[in-house]
mmCIF file of C-alpha atoms and ligand atoms in Angstrom:
data_model
loop_
_atom_site.group_PDB
_atom_site.id
_atom_site.type_symbol
_atom_site.label_atom_id
_atom_site.label_comp_id
_atom_site.label_asym_id
_atom_site.label_seq_id
_atom_site.Cartn_x
_atom_site.Cartn_y
_atom_site.Cartn_z
ATOM 1 C CA GLY A 276 -0.102 0.025 0.015
ATOM 2 C CA VAL A 277 0.494 3.264 -0.049
ATOM 3 C CA ASP A 278 0.378 6.453 2.354
ATOM 4 C CA LEU A 279 -1.772 8.602 -0.210
ATOM 5 C CA LEU A 280 -3.455 7.810 -3.348
ATOM 6 C CA THR A 281 -5.116 10.419 -5.570
ATOM 7 C CA VAL A 282 -7.093 9.941 -8.645
ATOM 8 C CA GLY A 283 -8.080 11.909 -11.708
ATOM 9 C CA GLU A 284 -6.970 13.481 -15.120
ATOM 10 C CA ALA A 285 -3.448 14.543 -15.561
ATOM 11 C CA LEU A 286 -3.336 17.515 -18.724
ATOM 12 C CA VAL A 287 -0.597 18.080 -20.933
ATOM 13 C CA SER A 288 -0.223 22.594 -19.985
ATOM 14 C CA LEU A 289 1.141 24.108 -22.714
ATOM 15 C CA ARG A 290 2.461 27.542 -21.667
ATOM 16 C CA SER A 291 2.844 30.567 -24.251
ATOM 17 C CA ALA A 292 5.000 33.735 -22.482
ATOM 18 C CA GLY A 293 2.628 35.486 -24.541
ATOM 19 C CA PRO A 294 -1.040 36.143 -25.959
ATOM 20 C CA LEU A 295 -1.750 32.550 -28.040
ATOM 21 C CA THR A 296 -2.931 34.221 -31.372
ATOM 22 C CA VAL A 297 0.625 35.851 -31.805
ATOM 23 C CA GLY A 298 2.155 32.797 -31.660
ATOM 24 C CA GLY A 299 5.412 31.868 -30.553
ATOM 25 C CA PRO A 300 7.069 28.617 -28.424
ATOM 26 C CA LEU A 301 4.422 26.987 -26.301
ATOM 27 C CA THR A 302 6.281 24.731 -23.722
ATOM 28 C CA PRO A 303 4.460 21.553 -22.127
ATOM 29 C CA TYR A 304 4.668 21.187 -18.732
ATOM 30 C CA LEU A 305 2.148 18.079 -16.787
ATOM 31 C CA ALA A 306 -0.959 19.651 -14.887
ATOM 32 C CA GLY A 307 -3.720 18.598 -13.262
ATOM 33 C CA ALA A 308 -4.804 19.528 -9.474
ATOM 34 C CA GLU A 309 -4.494 15.631 -8.185
ATOM 35 C CA SER A 310 -1.777 15.030 -9.498
ATOM 36 C CA ASN A 311 -0.393 18.212 -7.959
ATOM 37 C CA VAL A 312 -1.297 17.189 -4.627
ATOM 38 C CA SER A 313 0.410 13.702 -5.372
ATOM 39 C CA ILE A 314 3.454 15.648 -6.258
ATOM 40 C CA GLY A 315 3.467 17.455 -3.044
ATOM 41 C CA VAL A 316 3.075 14.640 -0.808
ATOM 42 C CA ALA A 317 5.948 12.868 -2.413
ATOM 43 C CA ARG A 318 8.146 15.841 -2.513
ATOM 44 C CA LEU A 319 7.734 15.735 1.319
ATOM 45 C CA GLY A 320 8.695 12.010 1.511
ATOM 46 C CA HIS A 321 5.969 10.119 1.919
ATOM 47 C CA ARG A 322 4.755 7.624 -0.209
ATOM 48 C CA ALA A 323 2.289 8.731 -3.237
ATOM 49 C CA ALA A 324 0.435 7.206 -5.610
ATOM 50 C CA PHE A 325 -1.175 8.285 -9.231
ATOM 51 C CA ALA A 326 -4.083 6.752 -11.193
ATOM 52 C CA GLY A 327 -6.410 7.570 -13.887
ATOM 53 C CA ARG A 328 -6.184 7.151 -17.644
ATOM 54 C CA VAL A 329 -3.130 8.738 -19.627
ATOM 55 C CA SER A 330 -2.959 8.652 -24.036
ATOM 56 C CA ALA A 331 -1.154 5.725 -24.899
ATOM 57 C CA ASP A 332 0.958 7.906 -27.117
ATOM 58 C CA GLU A 333 3.759 10.292 -26.527
ATOM 59 C CA LEU A 334 1.738 12.860 -24.940
ATOM 60 C CA GLY A 335 1.025 9.707 -22.198
ATOM 61 C CA LEU A 336 4.395 9.289 -21.983
ATOM 62 C CA PHE A 337 5.235 12.376 -21.146
ATOM 63 C CA LEU A 338 3.018 12.675 -18.201
ATOM 64 C CA LEU A 339 3.875 9.113 -16.861
ATOM 65 C CA ARG A 340 7.266 10.144 -16.713
ATOM 66 C CA GLN A 341 6.962 13.655 -15.019
ATOM 67 C CA LEU A 342 5.507 12.072 -12.442
ATOM 68 C CA ARG A 343 7.674 9.253 -12.177
ATOM 69 C CA ALA A 344 10.143 11.745 -11.727
ATOM 70 C CA GLU A 345 8.662 12.927 -8.887
ATOM 71 C CA GLY A 346 8.641 9.555 -7.449
ATOM 72 C CA VAL A 347 4.673 9.600 -7.809
ATOM 73 C CA ASP A 348 3.874 5.548 -8.485
ATOM 74 C CA VAL A 349 1.870 5.139 -11.639
ATOM 75 C CA GLY A 350 2.307 1.490 -11.539
ATOM 76 C CA HIS A 351 -1.627 1.222 -11.630
ATOM 77 C CA VAL A 352 -2.383 4.284 -14.558
ATOM 78 C CA VAL A 353 -3.708 2.896 -17.423
ATOM 79 C CA ARG A 354 -2.808 3.482 -20.786
ATOM 80 C CA ASP A 355 -5.326 4.645 -23.553
ATOM 81 C CA PRO A 356 -4.676 3.396 -27.059
ATOM 82 C CA ASP A 357 -8.147 5.384 -28.634
ATOM 83 C CA ARG A 358 -7.939 8.478 -27.162
ATOM 84 C CA PRO A 359 -5.732 12.048 -26.888
ATOM 85 C CA ALA A 360 -4.279 13.172 -23.954
ATOM 86 C CA GLY A 361 -5.870 16.363 -22.421
ATOM 87 C CA LEU A 362 -4.656 19.059 -22.944
ATOM 88 C CA MET A 363 -4.998 23.152 -21.465
ATOM 89 C CA PHE A 364 -3.324 26.381 -22.935
ATOM 90 C CA LEU A 365 -1.995 28.702 -20.535
ATOM 91 C CA GLU A 366 -1.969 32.177 -21.660
ATOM 92 C CA ARG A 367 -0.176 34.555 -19.938
ATOM 93 C CA ARG A 368 -1.966 37.498 -21.651
ATOM 94 C CA THR A 369 0.043 40.107 -19.261
ATOM 95 C CA ALA A 370 1.793 40.168 -16.613
ATOM 96 C CA ASP A 371 -0.324 39.074 -13.787
ATOM 97 C CA LEU A 372 -3.278 37.493 -16.265
ATOM 98 C CA THR A 373 -3.534 34.170 -17.535
ATOM 99 C CA ARG A 374 -6.174 32.362 -19.556
ATOM 100 C CA VAL A 375 -6.812 28.914 -20.357
ATOM 101 C CA ILE A 376 -7.993 27.559 -22.924
ATOM 102 C CA TYR A 377 -9.063 23.479 -22.562
ATOM 103 C CA GLN A 378 -9.490 20.679 -25.240
ATOM 104 C CA ARG A 379 -10.213 18.053 -22.958
ATOM 105 C CA ALA A 380 -13.486 16.687 -24.037
ATOM 106 C CA GLY A 381 -13.180 13.271 -24.934
ATOM 107 C CA SER A 382 -10.090 12.667 -23.313
ATOM 108 C CA ALA A 383 -8.348 9.489 -22.273
ATOM 109 C CA GLY A 384 -8.953 10.619 -18.437
ATOM 110 C CA SER A 385 -12.387 11.347 -18.928
ATOM 111 C CA ALA A 386 -12.969 8.329 -20.220
ATOM 112 C CA LEU A 387 -11.930 6.651 -16.495
ATOM 113 C CA THR A 388 -13.975 3.746 -15.538
ATOM 114 C CA VAL A 389 -14.814 2.243 -12.077
ATOM 115 C CA ASP A 390 -12.230 -0.486 -13.135
ATOM 116 C CA ASP A 391 -9.429 1.358 -13.953
ATOM 117 C CA LEU A 392 -9.436 2.286 -10.670
ATOM 118 C CA ARG A 393 -9.898 -1.364 -9.341
ATOM 119 C CA PRO A 394 -6.318 -2.434 -8.871
ATOM 120 C CA ALA A 395 -5.510 1.141 -6.914
ATOM 121 C CA LEU A 396 -7.833 0.655 -4.093
ATOM 122 C CA ALA A 397 -6.989 -3.229 -4.040
ATOM 123 C CA ALA A 398 -2.877 -2.095 -3.383
ATOM 124 C CA GLY A 399 -4.304 -0.254 -0.395
ATOM 125 C CA THR A 400 -3.861 3.071 0.780
ATOM 126 C CA HIS A 401 -3.555 5.467 3.873
ATOM 127 C CA VAL A 402 -5.467 8.484 2.426
ATOM 128 C CA LEU A 403 -7.344 8.884 -0.743
ATOM 129 C CA HIS A 404 -7.990 12.443 -2.540
ATOM 130 C CA LEU A 405 -10.261 13.062 -4.356
ATOM 131 C CA THR A 406 -11.395 16.307 -6.059
ATOM 132 C CA GLY A 407 -14.770 17.652 -7.706
ATOM 133 C CA ILE A 408 -12.969 17.902 -11.175
ATOM 134 C CA THR A 409 -13.120 14.281 -11.950
ATOM 135 C CA PRO A 410 -16.843 13.269 -11.664
ATOM 136 C CA ALA A 411 -17.712 16.694 -13.966
ATOM 137 C CA LEU A 412 -15.332 14.516 -16.345
ATOM 138 C CA SER A 413 -17.748 11.982 -17.853
ATOM 139 C CA ASP A 414 -20.980 9.375 -16.870
ATOM 140 C CA SER A 415 -18.013 6.737 -16.373
ATOM 141 C CA ALA A 416 -15.642 9.111 -14.089
ATOM 142 C CA ARG A 417 -18.441 10.563 -11.933
ATOM 143 C CA ALA A 418 -19.574 6.765 -11.275
ATOM 144 C CA ALA A 419 -15.113 6.066 -10.594
ATOM 145 C CA THR A 420 -15.099 8.779 -8.098
ATOM 146 C CA GLU A 421 -18.246 7.766 -6.336
ATOM 147 C CA TRP A 422 -17.349 4.101 -6.049
ATOM 148 C CA ALA A 423 -13.642 5.289 -4.989
ATOM 149 C CA ALA A 424 -14.632 7.265 -2.484
ATOM 150 C CA GLY A 425 -17.239 4.295 -0.502
ATOM 151 C CA THR A 426 -14.861 1.629 -1.253
ATOM 152 C CA ALA A 427 -12.050 3.494 0.503
ATOM 153 C CA ALA A 428 -14.146 5.039 3.638
ATOM 154 C CA ARG A 429 -14.933 1.541 4.355
ATOM 155 C CA SER A 430 -11.429 0.399 3.612
ATOM 156 C CA GLY A 431 -10.899 2.994 6.366
ATOM 157 C CA ALA A 432 -9.007 4.934 4.492
ATOM 158 C CA LEU A 433 -9.065 8.361 5.069
ATOM 159 C CA VAL A 434 -11.212 10.128 2.415
ATOM 160 C CA CYS A 435 -10.383 13.515 1.188
ATOM 161 C CA LEU A 436 -12.305 16.097 -1.409
ATOM 162 C CA ASP A 437 -11.579 19.184 -2.744
ATOM 163 C CA VAL A 438 -14.650 20.827 -4.196
ATOM 164 C CA ASN A 439 -12.225 22.404 -6.894
ATOM 165 C CA TYR A 440 -15.248 23.179 -8.943
ATOM 166 C CA ARG A 441 -14.630 24.400 -12.333
ATOM 167 C CA SER A 442 -17.244 26.743 -14.525
ATOM 168 C CA ARG A 443 -16.102 25.474 -17.943
ATOM 169 C CA LEU A 444 -16.544 21.673 -17.277
ATOM 170 C CA TRP A 445 -20.377 21.885 -15.217
ATOM 171 C CA SER A 446 -22.905 24.210 -13.919
ATOM 172 C CA ARG A 447 -23.118 24.963 -10.455
ATOM 173 C CA ASP A 448 -26.333 23.329 -9.761
ATOM 174 C CA ALA A 449 -25.168 20.142 -11.635
ATOM 175 C CA ALA A 450 -22.230 20.329 -9.040
ATOM 176 C CA ARG A 451 -24.082 20.120 -6.262
ATOM 177 C CA ALA A 452 -26.021 17.353 -7.009
ATOM 178 C CA VAL A 453 -23.417 15.413 -7.049
ATOM 179 C CA LEU A 454 -20.494 16.931 -4.551
ATOM 180 C CA THR A 455 -23.222 17.550 -1.832
ATOM 181 C CA PRO A 456 -23.529 13.383 -1.209
ATOM 182 C CA LEU A 457 -20.346 12.641 -2.310
ATOM 183 C CA ALA A 458 -18.742 15.006 0.491
ATOM 184 C CA GLY A 459 -20.714 12.483 2.809
ATOM 185 C CA HIS A 460 -18.228 9.773 2.116
ATOM 186 C CA ALA A 461 -14.718 12.434 2.944
ATOM 187 C CA ALA A 462 -13.237 12.589 6.609
ATOM 188 C CA VAL A 463 -11.642 16.216 5.481
ATOM 189 C CA VAL A 464 -13.602 18.272 3.036
ATOM 190 C CA VAL A 465 -11.179 21.778 0.930
ATOM 191 C CA ALA A 466 -13.473 24.254 -0.510
ATOM 192 C CA SER A 467 -12.723 28.143 -1.524
ATOM 193 C CA HIS A 468 -15.095 30.113 0.563
ATOM 194 C CA ASP A 469 -17.733 30.438 -2.859
ATOM 195 C CA GLU A 470 -17.882 26.778 -3.262
ATOM 196 C CA LEU A 471 -19.015 25.910 0.023
ATOM 197 C CA ASP A 472 -22.207 26.160 -1.315
ATOM 198 C CA LEU A 473 -22.146 23.308 -3.493
ATOM 199 C CA LEU A 474 -21.984 20.888 -0.151
ATOM 200 C CA GLY A 475 -25.056 21.856 0.560
ATOM 201 C CA ASP A 476 -28.452 24.136 -0.314
ATOM 202 C CA HIS A 477 -28.474 26.377 -2.828
ATOM 203 C CA GLY A 478 -27.176 29.256 -0.932
ATOM 204 C CA ALA A 479 -26.828 28.527 1.952
ATOM 205 C CA ASP A 480 -24.705 30.006 4.410
ATOM 206 C CA GLU A 481 -20.471 28.648 5.395
ATOM 207 C CA PRO A 482 -21.946 28.384 9.610
ATOM 208 C CA THR A 483 -25.104 26.240 7.531
ATOM 209 C CA VAL A 484 -22.978 24.459 5.602
ATOM 210 C CA VAL A 485 -20.184 23.211 8.040
ATOM 211 C CA ALA A 486 -22.608 22.000 10.212
ATOM 212 C CA GLY A 487 -24.492 19.925 7.951
ATOM 213 C CA LEU A 488 -20.878 18.575 6.530
ATOM 214 C CA LEU A 489 -20.369 17.489 10.159
ATOM 215 C CA ASP A 490 -23.458 15.835 10.960
ATOM 216 C CA ARG A 491 -22.982 13.509 7.843
ATOM 217 C CA GLY A 492 -19.885 12.836 9.721
ATOM 218 C CA VAL A 493 -17.294 15.212 8.217
ATOM 219 C CA SER A 494 -14.438 15.641 10.621
ATOM 220 C CA THR A 495 -13.085 18.515 9.292
ATOM 221 C CA VAL A 496 -13.842 21.201 6.465
ATOM 222 C CA LEU A 497 -11.190 23.598 5.320
ATOM 223 C CA VAL A 498 -12.239 26.889 3.910
ATOM 224 C CA LYS A 499 -9.405 28.283 2.095
ATOM 225 C CA LEU A 500 -9.132 32.140 1.677
ATOM 226 C CA GLY A 501 -6.266 32.431 -0.166
ATOM 227 C CA GLY A 502 -3.860 35.417 1.142
ATOM 228 C CA ASP A 503 -5.585 35.807 4.046
ATOM 229 C CA GLY A 504 -4.817 32.148 5.151
ATOM 230 C CA ALA A 505 -7.514 29.034 5.975
ATOM 231 C CA ARG A 506 -9.809 28.447 8.389
ATOM 232 C CA ALA A 507 -10.582 25.107 10.122
ATOM 233 C CA TYR A 508 -13.896 23.169 11.534
ATOM 234 C CA THR A 509 -14.182 20.300 13.499
ATOM 235 C CA ARG A 510 -16.270 19.096 15.743
ATOM 236 C CA GLU A 511 -14.656 20.776 18.337
ATOM 237 C CA GLY A 512 -15.037 24.324 17.338
ATOM 238 C CA ARG A 513 -13.102 26.882 14.402
ATOM 239 C CA VAL A 514 -9.459 27.424 14.316
ATOM 240 C CA GLU A 515 -7.910 30.034 11.704
ATOM 241 C CA THR A 516 -4.520 30.593 9.955
ATOM 242 C CA ALA A 517 -2.986 33.744 8.839
ATOM 243 C CA ALA A 518 -0.705 32.923 5.079
ATOM 244 C CA VAL A 519 3.184 33.081 5.318
ATOM 245 C CA PRO A 520 3.996 36.315 3.961
ATOM 246 C CA VAL A 521 5.556 35.943 0.107
ATOM 247 C CA THR A 522 5.490 37.447 -2.342
ATOM 248 C CA ALA A 523 3.288 36.094 -5.277
ATOM 249 C CA VAL A 524 4.381 35.609 -8.550
ATOM 250 C CA ASP A 525 2.017 32.239 -9.972
ATOM 251 C CA THR A 526 -1.175 31.113 -7.641
ATOM 252 C CA VAL A 527 -2.045 28.694 -10.049
ATOM 253 C CA GLY A 528 -1.877 25.634 -7.811
ATOM 254 C CA ALA A 529 -1.871 27.024 -4.551
ATOM 255 C CA GLY A 530 -4.640 25.359 -3.535
ATOM 256 C CA ASP A 531 -3.537 22.368 -4.137
ATOM 257 C CA ALA A 532 -0.199 22.588 -2.598
ATOM 258 C CA PHE A 533 -2.693 24.006 0.354
ATOM 259 C CA THR A 534 -4.477 20.389 0.804
ATOM 260 C CA ALA A 535 -0.893 18.437 -0.067
ATOM 261 C CA GLY A 536 0.491 19.966 3.277
ATOM 262 C CA TYR A 537 -2.610 19.579 5.354
ATOM 263 C CA LEU A 538 -1.893 15.712 4.246
ATOM 264 C CA SER A 539 1.141 15.448 4.734
ATOM 265 C CA GLY A 540 0.690 16.776 8.186
ATOM 266 C CA HIS A 541 -1.876 14.212 9.224
ATOM 267 C CA LEU A 542 0.522 11.004 8.012
ATOM 268 C CA ASP A 543 3.171 12.613 9.983
ATOM 269 C CA GLY A 544 0.720 12.729 12.823
ATOM 270 C CA LEU A 545 0.358 16.218 13.782
ATOM 271 C CA ASP A 546 -2.307 17.870 15.236
ATOM 272 C CA LEU A 547 -4.983 20.079 13.637
ATOM 273 C CA ALA A 548 -2.999 23.094 14.133
ATOM 274 C CA GLY A 549 0.803 21.498 13.240
ATOM 275 C CA ARG A 550 -1.540 20.474 9.689
ATOM 276 C CA LEU A 551 -2.920 23.935 9.292
ATOM 277 C CA ARG A 552 0.638 25.072 9.220
ATOM 278 C CA ARG A 553 2.083 22.839 6.918
ATOM 279 C CA ALA A 554 -1.464 23.363 4.505
ATOM 280 C CA VAL A 555 -0.411 27.405 4.335
ATOM 281 C CA THR A 556 3.468 26.851 4.085
ATOM 282 C CA LEU A 557 2.978 24.612 1.145
ATOM 283 C CA GLY A 558 0.637 26.846 -0.387
ATOM 284 C CA ALA A 559 3.477 30.327 0.301
ATOM 285 C CA PHE A 560 5.906 28.009 -1.848
ATOM 286 C CA ALA A 561 3.552 27.187 -4.643
ATOM 287 C CA VAL A 562 2.566 31.119 -4.608
ATOM 288 C CA ALA A 563 6.048 32.361 -4.425
ATOM 289 C CA GLY A 564 7.433 30.524 -7.261
ATOM 290 C CA HIS A 565 6.399 29.997 -10.839
ATOM 291 C CA GLY A 566 4.479 26.742 -12.294
ATOM 292 C CA ASP A 567 1.968 24.474 -10.548
ATOM 293 C CA TRP A 568 3.703 21.842 -8.522
ATOM 294 C CA GLU A 569 7.134 23.036 -10.131
ATOM 295 C CA ALA A 570 7.786 25.188 -6.619
ATOM 296 C CA LEU A 571 7.270 23.015 -4.225
ATOM 297 C CA PRO A 572 9.451 22.033 -0.990
ATOM 298 C CA ARG A 573 11.046 18.901 -0.488
ATOM 299 C CA ARG A 574 11.155 18.122 3.390
ATOM 300 C CA ASP A 575 14.666 20.160 3.983
ATOM 301 C CA GLU A 576 13.164 22.926 2.629
ATOM 302 C CA LEU A 577 9.809 23.220 4.677
ATOM 303 C CA ALA A 578 12.081 26.229 7.533
ATOM 304 C CA LEU A 579 12.533 28.498 4.271
ATOM 305 C CA LEU A 580 9.066 29.429 4.635
ATOM 306 C CA ASP A 581 8.013 27.788 7.973
ATOM 307 C CA GLY A 582 7.120 30.212 10.395
ATOM 308 C CA ARG A 583 8.907 33.196 8.354
ATOM 309 C CA GLN A 584 7.577 36.319 9.435
ATOM 310 C CA SER A 585 9.074 38.872 6.508
ATOM 311 C CA GLY A 586 11.831 39.349 3.755
ATOM 312 C CA SER A 587 14.839 37.248 4.053
ATOM 313 C CA THR A 588 18.063 35.936 2.953
ATOM 314 C CA VAL A 589 19.216 32.199 4.079
HETATM 315 P P1 ATP B 707 -6.133 27.882 -7.244
HETATM 316 O O1 ATP B 707 -7.229 27.403 -7.531
HETATM 317 O O2 ATP B 707 -4.958 29.032 -7.820
HETATM 318 O O3 ATP B 707 -5.422 27.078 -6.878
HETATM 319 P P2 ATP B 707 -7.059 27.725 -4.739
HETATM 320 O O4 ATP B 707 -8.481 28.838 -4.817
HETATM 321 O O5 ATP B 707 -7.949 27.017 -4.272
HETATM 322 O O6 ATP B 707 -6.502 28.053 -5.528
HETATM 323 P P3 ATP B 707 -6.016 29.593 -2.386
HETATM 324 O O7 ATP B 707 -7.220 29.856 -1.257
HETATM 325 O O8 ATP B 707 -5.786 31.110 -3.264
HETATM 326 O O9 ATP B 707 -7.180 28.105 -3.348
HETATM 327 O O10 ATP B 707 -4.844 29.700 -1.779
HETATM 328 C C1 ATP B 707 -4.746 28.183 -0.199
HETATM 329 C C2 ATP B 707 -3.793 28.567 -0.233
HETATM 330 O O11 ATP B 707 -2.185 29.048 -0.614
HETATM 331 C C3 ATP B 707 -4.665 29.685 1.182
HETATM 332 O O12 ATP B 707 -4.962 29.127 2.141
HETATM 333 C C4 ATP B 707 -3.030 30.106 1.674
HETATM 334 O O13 ATP B 707 -2.341 29.883 3.016
HETATM 335 C C5 ATP B 707 -1.854 30.436 1.075
HETATM 336 N N1 ATP B 707 -1.973 31.348 -0.199
HETATM 337 C C6 ATP B 707 -2.887 31.577 -1.917
HETATM 338 N N2 ATP B 707 -2.683 32.682 -1.769
HETATM 339 C C7 ATP B 707 -1.353 33.197 -0.984
HETATM 340 C C8 ATP B 707 -0.626 34.246 -0.840
HETATM 341 N N3 ATP B 707 -0.690 35.564 -1.831
HETATM 342 N N4 ATP B 707 0.720 34.702 0.046
HETATM 343 C C9 ATP B 707 0.743 33.783 0.959
HETATM 344 N N5 ATP B 707 -0.275 32.702 1.297
HETATM 345 C C10 ATP B 707 -1.113 31.914 0.071
#
């Protein structure tokens, strides 16, 4: 078994340094919320695995190679000879404005099935991390996500669900109808403040949604607040954590880094305050460096930003 298993779609992200309309070089990178979390956890020395479906062509091999290079176990990834890699184009439109174009409909990753995931779940994991992106990809991917959540929860694994609402994949109403019941399988639920009402009744406020989740057996609800840090709710009450002050250069991946930090803290047996501190520390690394996951720390680098008050030379 592994410490953490994540399931989802890994994408090829093609980044341009300027407007896409004028052309110029595109550079391929591995992208995807779930694979970001697996890398964050693996860099901290835990045994992490990624499961899903990738294209059987060079682009799929590229994704597997990147994950392997980061120490993520991809032994249970299924290779699909009939479907293409999901793509995203990241266009740096201005210095601080990035636009995204997706080409992921009909991709290998979106064709995920329950059978694809059976070997990875059977191998066992302490933590299963899922996002609200995967069930939006297709009916079979939704069934696979729901099956994985139920199976892992019954086997005693800690199931973590990050809402990760993607408006290009489904409406808020469609997401709410799937994610509200799915969250009932999770022990840890992660959301941004504006995603919370996808986990309860339409228009419900934060205290109401959180109370509903805790009633349904969720043990920890994490609310991400960007540069303001995060809040955690448990049955014992509420804990707030400030963000680590850094100069933000690229905020993509902050939420995934935060979740990776939290789950690493869980695997290390840290208390809630310690888990949150590691979460905001990883979030700070993500925003303070370029790329979705490239700037995430190894364990010996955690101290660079942990407890940091202001700029420094090391
Ligand atoms: P994304 O979708 O871009 O990955 P998100 O909306 O899921 O991000 P955020 O709330 O933006 O998640 O960020 C997650 C965590 O990262 C925050 O809780 C915080 O700890 C850290 N973080 C985000 N922005 C900053 C910042 N400007 N400075 C320091 N830390 C930050």
